[in-house]
Tab-separated table of C-alpha atoms in Angstrom:
chain	number	residue	atom	x	y	z
A	9	MET	CA	-38.763	-86.283	-78.328
A	10	PRO	CA	-41.771	-84.081	-77.765
A	11	GLN	CA	-39.749	-81.330	-79.953
A	12	LEU	CA	-39.415	-83.124	-82.627
A	13	ASP	CA	-42.409	-84.694	-83.691
A	14	PRO	CA	-43.770	-83.012	-86.545
A	15	THR	CA	-47.671	-84.498	-85.686
A	16	PHE	CA	-48.148	-80.734	-84.378
A	17	PHE	CA	-45.551	-78.500	-86.062
A	18	GLY	CA	-48.454	-77.216	-87.748
A	19	THR	CA	-50.177	-76.310	-85.867
A	20	GLN	CA	-47.256	-74.480	-83.094
A	21	LEU	CA	-46.233	-73.000	-86.166
A	22	PHE	CA	-50.042	-71.619	-87.006
A	23	TRP	CA	-49.990	-70.646	-83.526
A	24	LEU	CA	-47.067	-68.887	-83.414
A	25	ALA	CA	-47.198	-66.188	-86.503
A	26	VAL	CA	-51.042	-66.058	-85.171
A	27	SER	CA	-50.509	-64.960	-80.877
A	28	PHE	CA	-46.576	-63.144	-82.798
A	29	ILE	CA	-48.852	-61.107	-85.180
A	30	VAL	CA	-51.745	-60.185	-82.502
A	31	LEU	CA	-49.058	-59.435	-80.434
A	32	TYR	CA	-46.803	-57.452	-82.392
A	33	LEU	CA	-49.803	-54.973	-83.271
A	34	LEU	CA	-50.874	-54.600	-81.023
A	35	MET	CA	-47.492	-53.811	-79.388
A	36	SER	CA	-46.661	-51.543	-82.171
A	37	ARG	CA	-50.412	-49.371	-82.348
A	38	LEU	CA	-50.855	-49.287	-78.599
A	39	ALA	CA	-48.319	-49.716	-75.619
A	40	ILE	CA	-44.981	-48.197	-78.303
A	41	PRO	CA	-46.808	-45.493	-78.877
A	42	ARG	CA	-47.535	-45.074	-75.385
A	43	ILE	CA	-44.479	-45.460	-74.019
A	44	GLY	CA	-42.736	-43.816	-76.635
A	45	GLY	CA	-44.921	-40.809	-75.862
A	46	VAL	CA	-44.796	-41.138	-72.405
A	47	LEU	CA	-40.522	-40.566	-72.380
A	48	LYS	CA	-40.770	-38.215	-74.675
A	49	GLN	CA	-42.821	-36.572	-73.003
A	50	ARG	CA	-40.589	-36.372	-69.959
A	51	GLU	CA	-38.019	-35.850	-71.891
A	52	ASP	CA	-39.977	-32.354	-73.468
A	53	LYS	CA	-40.689	-30.893	-70.054
A	54	ILE	CA	-37.385	-32.339	-68.860
A	55	GLN	CA	-36.005	-29.622	-71.241
A	56	GLY	CA	-37.851	-27.455	-70.907
A	57	ASP	CA	-37.516	-26.668	-67.402
A	58	LEU	CA	-33.376	-26.603	-68.925
A	59	GLU	CA	-34.461	-24.064	-71.114
A	60	THR	CA	-36.713	-21.964	-68.192
A	61	ALA	CA	-34.092	-22.434	-65.699
A	62	GLN	CA	-30.951	-21.278	-67.983
A	63	ARG	CA	-33.970	-18.937	-68.820
A	64	LEU	CA	-33.914	-17.483	-65.618
A	65	LYS	CA	-30.075	-17.635	-65.428
A	66	GLU	CA	-29.587	-14.928	-68.281
A	67	GLU	CA	-32.180	-13.092	-66.801
A	68	THR	CA	-31.930	-12.605	-63.482
A	69	LYS	CA	-27.663	-11.797	-64.884
A	70	SER	CA	-29.057	-8.890	-67.744
A	71	VAL	CA	-31.293	-7.746	-64.222
A	72	ILE	CA	-27.877	-7.458	-61.554
A	73	ALA	CA	-25.568	-6.035	-64.973
A	74	ALA	CA	-28.518	-3.223	-64.733
A	75	TYR	CA	-28.425	-2.969	-61.284
A	76	GLU	CA	-24.739	-2.755	-60.933
A	77	LYS	CA	-24.704	-0.053	-63.678
A	78	ALA	CA	-27.605	2.060	-61.717
A	79	LEU	CA	-25.677	1.833	-58.619
A	80	ALA	CA	-21.951	2.931	-60.577
A	81	ASP	CA	-24.035	5.452	-61.523
A	82	ALA	CA	-26.000	6.494	-59.168
A	83	ARG	CA	-22.055	7.052	-57.419
A	84	GLY	CA	-20.851	8.561	-59.795
A	85	GLU	CA	-23.580	10.896	-60.513
A	86	ALA	CA	-22.848	11.582	-56.234
A	87	GLN	CA	-19.834	12.256	-56.103
A	88	ALA	CA	-20.623	14.614	-59.239
A	89	LEU	CA	-22.649	16.329	-57.213
A	90	ALA	CA	-19.879	15.652	-53.872
A	91	ARG	CA	-17.105	17.761	-55.979
A	92	GLN	CA	-19.521	20.540	-57.327
A	93	THR	CA	-21.360	21.366	-53.396
A	94	SER	CA	-17.691	21.417	-52.014
A	95	ASP	CA	-16.196	23.714	-54.752
A	96	ALA	CA	-19.332	25.658	-55.238
A	97	ALA	CA	-18.472	25.728	-51.151
A	98	ASN	CA	-15.700	26.609	-51.314
A	99	ALA	CA	-15.677	29.107	-53.885
A	100	GLU	CA	-18.393	31.034	-51.234
A	101	SER	CA	-15.565	30.294	-48.638
A	102	ALA	CA	-13.287	31.918	-50.420
A	103	GLN	CA	-15.640	35.025	-51.718
A	104	ARG	CA	-17.014	35.209	-47.534
A	105	GLN	CA	-12.754	36.056	-47.226
A	106	GLN	CA	-11.780	37.701	-49.561
A	107	GLU	CA	-14.367	39.837	-48.013
A	108	VAL	CA	-13.707	39.761	-45.008
A	109	SER	CA	-9.833	40.337	-45.163
A	110	ASP	CA	-10.744	44.281	-47.775
A	111	ARG	CA	-13.377	44.804	-44.334
A	112	ILE	CA	-11.286	44.941	-41.936
A	113	ALA	CA	-8.180	45.583	-44.595
A	114	ARG	CA	-10.086	48.754	-44.823
A	115	GLU	CA	-10.995	49.498	-41.517
A	116	LEU	CA	-7.615	48.925	-40.910
A	117	ALA	CA	-6.717	52.251	-42.988
A	118	GLU	CA	-9.689	53.903	-41.633
A	119	ALA	CA	-7.816	53.302	-37.897
A	120	GLU	CA	-4.135	53.540	-38.907
A	121	LYS	CA	-5.830	57.112	-40.736
A	122	ARG	CA	-8.323	58.546	-37.438
A	123	ILE	CA	-4.528	56.733	-35.635
A	124	ALA	CA	-2.552	59.465	-37.518
A	125	ALA	CA	-5.592	62.579	-37.010
A	126	ALA	CA	-5.667	61.464	-33.520
A	127	ARG	CA	-1.819	62.451	-32.635
A	128	SER	CA	-0.552	65.163	-35.440
A	129	GLU	CA	-3.317	66.578	-33.575
A	130	ALA	CA	-1.640	65.097	-29.934
A	131	MET	CA	1.393	67.016	-31.503
A	132	ALA	CA	-0.080	70.202	-32.205
A	133	ASN	CA	-1.231	70.480	-28.321
A	134	VAL	CA	2.174	69.100	-27.404
A	135	ARG	CA	4.053	71.761	-28.820
A	136	VAL	CA	0.879	74.077	-28.097
A	137	MET	CA	1.420	73.016	-24.116
A	138	ALA	CA	5.575	72.520	-24.657
A	139	ALA	CA	5.968	76.087	-25.487
A	140	GLU	CA	4.265	77.791	-22.698
A	141	VAL	CA	5.468	75.803	-19.953
A	142	ALA	CA	8.507	76.167	-21.804
A	143	GLN	CA	7.478	80.261	-21.508
A	144	SER	CA	6.716	80.016	-18.462
A	145	ALA	CA	10.396	78.942	-17.284
A	146	PHE	CA	11.783	80.461	-18.827
A	147	ALA	CA	9.913	84.277	-16.890
A	148	ARG	CA	10.093	82.171	-13.565
A	149	LEU	CA	14.385	82.017	-14.188
A	150	THR	CA	14.450	84.896	-16.146
A	151	GLY	CA	11.953	87.166	-14.359
A	152	SER	CA	11.578	88.794	-17.670
A	153	PRO	CA	9.192	87.292	-20.917
A	154	ALA	CA	9.813	85.433	-23.150
A	155	ASP	CA	9.761	86.152	-27.049
A	156	ALA	CA	7.186	84.461	-27.645
A	157	GLY	CA	8.173	83.621	-31.841
A	158	ARG	CA	11.452	82.017	-30.502
A	159	VAL	CA	9.996	79.985	-27.603
A	160	LYS	CA	8.081	78.284	-30.528
A	161	VAL	CA	10.834	77.451	-33.046
A	162	ALA	CA	12.884	76.681	-29.801
A	163	VAL	CA	10.249	74.218	-28.752
A	164	ASP	CA	9.729	72.857	-32.819
A	165	ALA	CA	12.808	72.049	-32.848
A	166	ALA	CA	13.495	70.172	-30.016
A	167	LEU	CA	10.614	67.828	-30.910
A	168	LYS	CA	12.281	67.999	-34.531
A	169	GLY	CA	15.044	66.464	-32.961
A	170	GLY	CA	12.866	64.974	-30.374
A	171	SER	CA	10.925	62.953	-32.435
B	16	MET	CA	-44.806	-89.439	-62.218
B	17	ALA	CA	-44.407	-88.190	-65.246
B	18	GLY	CA	-40.837	-88.678	-66.489
B	19	PRO	CA	-38.591	-85.924	-67.764
B	20	LEU	CA	-40.005	-84.785	-71.377
B	21	GLU	CA	-43.797	-85.298	-70.800
B	22	GLN	CA	-43.581	-81.856	-69.424
B	23	PHE	CA	-42.501	-81.006	-73.668
B	24	LYS	CA	-45.576	-82.923	-74.913
B	25	ILE	CA	-48.306	-81.107	-76.630
B	26	LYS	CA	-51.693	-81.954	-76.019
B	27	PRO	CA	-54.715	-80.365	-78.090
B	28	LEU	CA	-57.664	-78.507	-76.338
B	29	ILE	CA	-59.616	-77.636	-79.317
B	30	GLU	CA	-59.473	-79.517	-82.053
B	31	LEU	CA	-60.333	-77.754	-85.119
B	32	PRO	CA	-61.084	-78.572	-88.756
B	33	SER	CA	-58.026	-78.888	-90.717
B	34	ILE	CA	-56.549	-75.637	-93.334
B	35	GLY	CA	-55.349	-76.919	-96.623
B	36	GLY	CA	-54.001	-79.901	-95.092
B	37	ILE	CA	-52.888	-78.759	-91.390
B	38	ASP	CA	-53.657	-79.510	-87.714
B	39	ILE	CA	-54.887	-75.955	-86.695
B	40	SER	CA	-55.755	-77.136	-83.469
B	41	TYR	CA	-55.953	-75.096	-79.890
B	42	THR	CA	-53.497	-76.925	-78.233
B	43	ASN	CA	-51.098	-76.395	-75.005
B	44	SER	CA	-48.704	-74.712	-76.179
B	45	ALA	CA	-50.835	-72.348	-78.433
B	46	LEU	CA	-52.959	-71.989	-75.005
B	47	TRP	CA	-49.065	-70.478	-73.162
B	48	MET	CA	-48.805	-68.250	-75.740
B	49	THR	CA	-51.708	-66.220	-75.708
B	50	ILE	CA	-50.702	-66.159	-72.180
B	51	ALA	CA	-48.346	-64.876	-72.950
B	52	VAL	CA	-49.143	-62.079	-75.349
B	53	VAL	CA	-51.843	-60.869	-72.561
B	54	VAL	CA	-49.578	-60.762	-69.303
B	55	VAL	CA	-47.306	-59.007	-72.004
B	56	MET	CA	-50.095	-55.991	-72.974
B	57	LEU	CA	-51.261	-56.107	-69.740
B	58	PHE	CA	-48.150	-55.057	-68.407
B	59	LEU	CA	-47.218	-52.587	-70.263
B	60	MET	CA	-50.379	-51.134	-70.879
B	61	LEU	CA	-51.590	-51.427	-67.172
B	62	GLY	CA	-48.359	-50.503	-65.797
B	63	THR	CA	-48.255	-46.991	-67.887
B	64	ARG	CA	-51.961	-46.223	-67.297
B	65	GLN	CA	-51.314	-42.874	-65.362
B	66	ARG	CA	-49.037	-41.922	-67.792
B	67	ALA	CA	-46.687	-40.398	-64.877
B	68	LEU	CA	-44.217	-37.864	-65.678
B	69	VAL	CA	-42.258	-39.229	-62.504
B	70	PRO	CA	-43.332	-43.023	-62.759
B	71	GLY	CA	-43.717	-45.417	-60.546
B	72	ARG	CA	-42.727	-48.878	-59.512
B	73	TRP	CA	-44.976	-51.017	-62.365
B	74	GLN	CA	-44.628	-48.316	-65.276
B	75	SER	CA	-41.038	-48.274	-64.097
B	76	MET	CA	-40.419	-52.022	-65.607
B	77	ALA	CA	-41.805	-51.369	-68.873
B	78	GLU	CA	-39.960	-47.724	-69.218
B	79	MET	CA	-36.924	-50.054	-68.095
B	80	THR	CA	-37.240	-52.887	-70.598
B	81	TYR	CA	-39.224	-49.975	-73.492
B	82	GLU	CA	-35.505	-48.575	-72.875
B	83	PHE	CA	-33.706	-51.711	-72.899
B	84	VAL	CA	-33.945	-52.899	-75.829
B	85	ASN	CA	-33.917	-49.147	-77.398
B	86	ASN	CA	-30.755	-48.960	-76.041
B	87	MET	CA	-28.928	-52.742	-78.119
B	88	LEU	CA	-30.743	-51.978	-80.930
B	89	THR	CA	-29.593	-48.663	-80.653
B	90	ASP	CA	-26.183	-50.362	-80.392
B	91	GLN	CA	-26.382	-52.432	-82.542
B	92	ALA	CA	-27.368	-51.104	-85.802
B	93	GLY	CA	-27.527	-47.644	-85.476
B	94	SER	CA	-30.039	-45.487	-85.764
B	95	GLY	CA	-30.120	-46.944	-88.823
B	96	GLY	CA	-32.527	-50.000	-86.445
B	97	LYS	CA	-35.199	-47.931	-85.403
B	98	PRO	CA	-37.951	-48.425	-87.549
B	99	PHE	CA	-37.252	-52.198	-86.869
B	100	PHE	CA	-37.854	-51.252	-83.025
B	101	PRO	CA	-41.297	-52.678	-83.429
B	102	PHE	CA	-40.750	-56.164	-84.090
B	103	VAL	CA	-37.364	-56.673	-81.980
B	104	PHE	CA	-39.254	-55.641	-78.793
B	105	THR	CA	-42.016	-57.827	-79.990
B	106	LEU	CA	-39.448	-60.374	-80.572
B	107	PHE	CA	-37.750	-59.843	-77.449
B	108	MET	CA	-40.617	-58.924	-75.125
B	109	PHE	CA	-42.445	-62.749	-76.930
B	110	ILE	CA	-39.050	-64.774	-75.795
B	111	LEU	CA	-38.452	-63.087	-73.287
B	112	ALA	CA	-42.470	-63.393	-71.368
B	113	GLY	CA	-42.946	-67.394	-72.849
B	114	ASN	CA	-39.213	-68.219	-70.277
B	115	LEU	CA	-40.671	-66.659	-67.815
B	116	LEU	CA	-43.871	-67.697	-67.591
B	117	GLY	CA	-42.691	-72.098	-68.207
B	118	MET	CA	-40.634	-71.354	-64.478
B	119	VAL	CA	-44.458	-71.807	-62.869
B	120	PRO	CA	-45.815	-74.681	-62.602
B	121	TYR	CA	-47.326	-77.780	-64.644
B	122	SER	CA	-47.218	-74.020	-67.169
B	123	PHE	CA	-45.948	-74.756	-70.410
B	124	THR	CA	-42.804	-74.255	-71.945
B	125	PHE	CA	-43.408	-72.955	-75.265
B	126	THR	CA	-39.766	-71.877	-76.446
B	127	SER	CA	-38.771	-75.403	-75.284
B	128	HIS	CA	-39.863	-76.086	-79.123
B	129	ILE	CA	-37.659	-75.879	-81.749
B	130	ILE	CA	-39.878	-75.361	-84.044
B	131	VAL	CA	-41.543	-72.134	-82.791
B	132	THR	CA	-37.827	-70.881	-82.310
B	133	PHE	CA	-37.232	-72.540	-85.053
B	134	GLY	CA	-40.527	-70.282	-86.856
B	135	LEU	CA	-39.070	-67.699	-85.132
B	136	ALA	CA	-35.795	-67.401	-85.756
B	137	PHE	CA	-36.956	-68.255	-89.841
B	138	VAL	CA	-38.673	-64.594	-90.288
B	139	VAL	CA	-35.499	-62.960	-88.449
B	140	PHE	CA	-33.324	-64.754	-91.289
B	141	ILE	CA	-35.833	-63.898	-93.411
B	142	GLY	CA	-36.285	-60.482	-92.633
B	143	VAL	CA	-33.133	-59.555	-92.340
B	144	THR	CA	-32.051	-60.253	-96.043
B	145	ILE	CA	-34.733	-58.832	-97.453
B	146	ILE	CA	-34.204	-56.060	-95.699
B	147	GLY	CA	-30.272	-56.526	-97.135
B	148	PHE	CA	-31.192	-56.734	-100.341
B	149	ILE	CA	-33.679	-53.820	-100.413
B	150	ARG	CA	-30.979	-51.745	-98.831
B	151	HIS	CA	-28.078	-52.155	-101.169
B	152	GLY	CA	-29.899	-54.823	-104.484
B	153	ALA	CA	-27.134	-57.624	-106.292
B	154	HIS	CA	-24.555	-55.819	-103.983
B	155	PHE	CA	-25.338	-57.202	-101.322
B	156	LEU	CA	-24.365	-60.084	-101.979
B	157	SER	CA	-20.131	-58.791	-101.205
B	158	PHE	CA	-21.127	-59.261	-97.983
B	159	PHE	CA	-20.214	-63.437	-98.814
B	160	VAL	CA	-16.794	-62.148	-100.376
B	161	PRO	CA	-14.614	-61.133	-97.527
B	162	LYS	CA	-12.296	-58.023	-98.459
B	163	GLY	CA	-8.590	-57.588	-99.004
B	164	VAL	CA	-8.001	-61.253	-99.234
B	165	PRO	CA	-6.090	-62.898	-101.888
B	166	ALA	CA	-8.757	-64.670	-104.907
B	167	VAL	CA	-7.163	-68.336	-104.469
B	168	MET	CA	-8.830	-68.288	-100.770
B	169	LEU	CA	-12.224	-66.395	-101.754
B	170	ILE	CA	-12.698	-69.903	-103.630
B	171	LEU	CA	-12.865	-71.896	-100.095
B	172	LEU	CA	-14.286	-68.708	-98.321
B	173	VAL	CA	-17.225	-67.821	-100.141
B	174	PRO	CA	-18.730	-70.449	-99.514
B	175	ILE	CA	-17.929	-71.006	-95.948
B	176	GLU	CA	-19.295	-67.377	-95.268
B	177	ILE	CA	-22.787	-67.816	-97.187
B	178	LEU	CA	-23.310	-71.453	-95.310
B	179	SER	CA	-22.069	-69.123	-91.497
B	180	TYR	CA	-25.307	-67.007	-93.119
B	181	LEU	CA	-27.650	-69.349	-94.337
B	182	ILE	CA	-26.431	-71.506	-90.482
B	183	ARG	CA	-27.941	-68.467	-88.304
B	184	PRO	CA	-31.413	-68.990	-88.012
B	185	VAL	CA	-30.451	-72.696	-87.050
B	186	SER	CA	-27.481	-71.558	-84.707
B	187	LEU	CA	-30.660	-68.999	-83.572
B	188	SER	CA	-32.972	-71.418	-82.887
B	189	ILE	CA	-30.619	-74.006	-81.153
B	190	ARG	CA	-29.587	-72.154	-79.053
B	191	LEU	CA	-31.801	-70.417	-77.247
B	192	PHE	CA	-34.153	-74.496	-77.719
B	193	ALA	CA	-32.180	-76.493	-76.530
B	194	ASN	CA	-31.006	-74.816	-73.070
B	195	MET	CA	-35.208	-74.129	-71.611
B	196	MET	CA	-34.928	-77.520	-73.051
B	197	ALA	CA	-31.866	-79.105	-70.800
B	198	GLY	CA	-32.536	-76.357	-67.675
B	199	HIS	CA	-36.546	-77.802	-67.904
B	200	THR	CA	-35.186	-80.895	-68.203
B	201	MET	CA	-32.754	-80.595	-65.410
B	202	LEU	CA	-35.289	-79.340	-62.869
B	203	LYS	CA	-37.873	-82.323	-63.468
B	204	VAL	CA	-34.674	-84.633	-63.258
B	205	PHE	CA	-33.812	-83.953	-59.654
B	206	ALA	CA	-37.435	-83.262	-59.067
B	207	GLY	CA	-37.600	-87.120	-59.474
B	208	PHE	CA	-34.425	-87.522	-57.812
B	209	VAL	CA	-36.526	-85.740	-54.564
B	210	VAL	CA	-39.313	-88.246	-55.263
B	211	GLY	CA	-37.319	-90.902	-55.558
B	212	LEU	CA	-34.546	-90.574	-52.327
B	213	GLY	CA	-37.954	-90.385	-49.793
B	214	VAL	CA	-38.857	-87.605	-46.317
B	215	LEU	CA	-35.095	-88.762	-45.156
B	216	GLY	CA	-32.643	-87.904	-48.489
B	217	GLY	CA	-35.264	-85.479	-50.301
B	218	TRP	CA	-33.231	-82.405	-48.864
B	219	ALA	CA	-30.015	-81.939	-51.287
B	220	PRO	CA	-31.830	-82.791	-54.722
B	221	LEU	CA	-34.213	-80.279	-53.669
B	222	ALA	CA	-32.180	-77.858	-52.351
B	223	LEU	CA	-30.073	-78.168	-55.345
B	224	ASN	CA	-33.711	-78.013	-57.222
B	225	VAL	CA	-34.001	-74.283	-56.023
B	226	VAL	CA	-30.413	-73.224	-57.504
B	227	LEU	CA	-31.146	-73.802	-60.179
B	228	THR	CA	-34.398	-72.451	-60.687
B	229	GLY	CA	-32.597	-69.909	-60.182
B	230	PHE	CA	-30.316	-70.358	-62.316
B	231	GLU	CA	-33.100	-70.930	-65.056
B	232	ILE	CA	-34.765	-67.520	-64.583
B	233	LEU	CA	-31.785	-66.604	-65.121
B	234	VAL	CA	-31.184	-68.781	-68.327
B	235	ALA	CA	-34.228	-67.166	-69.253
B	236	LEU	CA	-33.483	-63.265	-69.201
B	237	LEU	CA	-29.578	-64.368	-70.744
B	238	GLN	CA	-31.829	-66.289	-73.490
B	239	THR	CA	-33.765	-63.920	-73.911
B	240	TYR	CA	-31.120	-61.066	-73.996
B	241	VAL	CA	-29.007	-62.916	-76.921
B	242	PHE	CA	-31.626	-63.866	-79.194
B	243	ALA	CA	-33.032	-60.664	-79.264
B	244	VAL	CA	-28.847	-59.450	-79.397
B	245	LEU	CA	-28.346	-61.060	-82.400
B	246	THR	CA	-31.481	-60.816	-84.523
B	247	CYS	CA	-30.486	-56.329	-84.110
B	248	ILE	CA	-26.363	-57.667	-84.809
B	249	TYR	CA	-27.606	-59.192	-88.071
B	250	LEU	CA	-29.860	-56.477	-89.199
B	251	ASN	CA	-26.712	-54.285	-88.489
B	252	ASP	CA	-25.048	-56.656	-90.987
B	253	ALA	CA	-28.304	-56.454	-93.844
B	254	LEU	CA	-27.882	-52.753	-93.282
B	255	HIS	CA	-24.549	-51.633	-93.436
B	256	MET	CA	-23.147	-54.880	-94.765
B	257	GLU	CA	-20.357	-54.575	-92.190
B	258	HIS	CA	-17.988	-57.281	-91.501
């Protein structure tokens, strides 16, 4: 078995040491830093991207919150405004109504007053006419002129009882 | 036709003067170690030359081997094993390249030589022992004293513990060497049958050789992993002194 021949033990160990040390130096100086650097770089990149995504997500969240807050504020404001407007409108219409009903009441009172005046005037006319009719009817029936004063009293009494 | 063990023969390629009585001629074994160093560096450096954020296939493979060894080390030895990652990664890549280059026809498998695997295992053994003593001082010797055992039993158990510790580099090196050698010898034996049985009968051992080649690649990967994982476990013992 050539493996057990000690003739070449020395050279094999020597060249094993040389090649292994050379490989170790090359690996530790060149290959390992490079591959390790590439892996580190990738890890950093992924980590950075994840962090950016997280930050953007939080930013989005805060923007949405701000938007919703603005929306709620605007809605509240709009409601307040609407309420205010409707209150004002209600007040105005109530006032208008009041004015209108006042005017109607005033006009009604005036009209009643006019009606009453017209009525009393008419009644006065009726009295005079009734007295004249009664006088002339008395004269026609009796042939003698009626006493104007007694006729007037009688007419008044009759009108009072009739009314 | 060459015998099955012919492939393990060391052939000096460049004669060099010996240093301190040790012959350091550049042999086919040294040549394939050099090729392994070059191949490993080309694989890792060319694959990652673009440093792409989204890796291509080659860069993925380089990164995967890196992360595979890194995870193995962290799983076995915890974060305390981090400083030894360059060594473990170098060891892993060196053995992996040696095993896989050995599958190339007409190549030489330097990991099929006990002296090479023993050299690697011995470095691991000595390194781990030194780390243990640096970390824990003389307290590291308590590693050989099992806890919760009656004092009488210790007379028997401590020598066993010490022996099992000392046998580590031997078992580590023989496991790799024997696996590589056995597989390659078997391939060669069946290849000899192909020639011996000729065109008529040679197909059966040829088919078997195809299967064995696939199996051998599996063994090459597996034994690399076993060697590296045991190194990590020994390292963990030295760092944390846990049984």
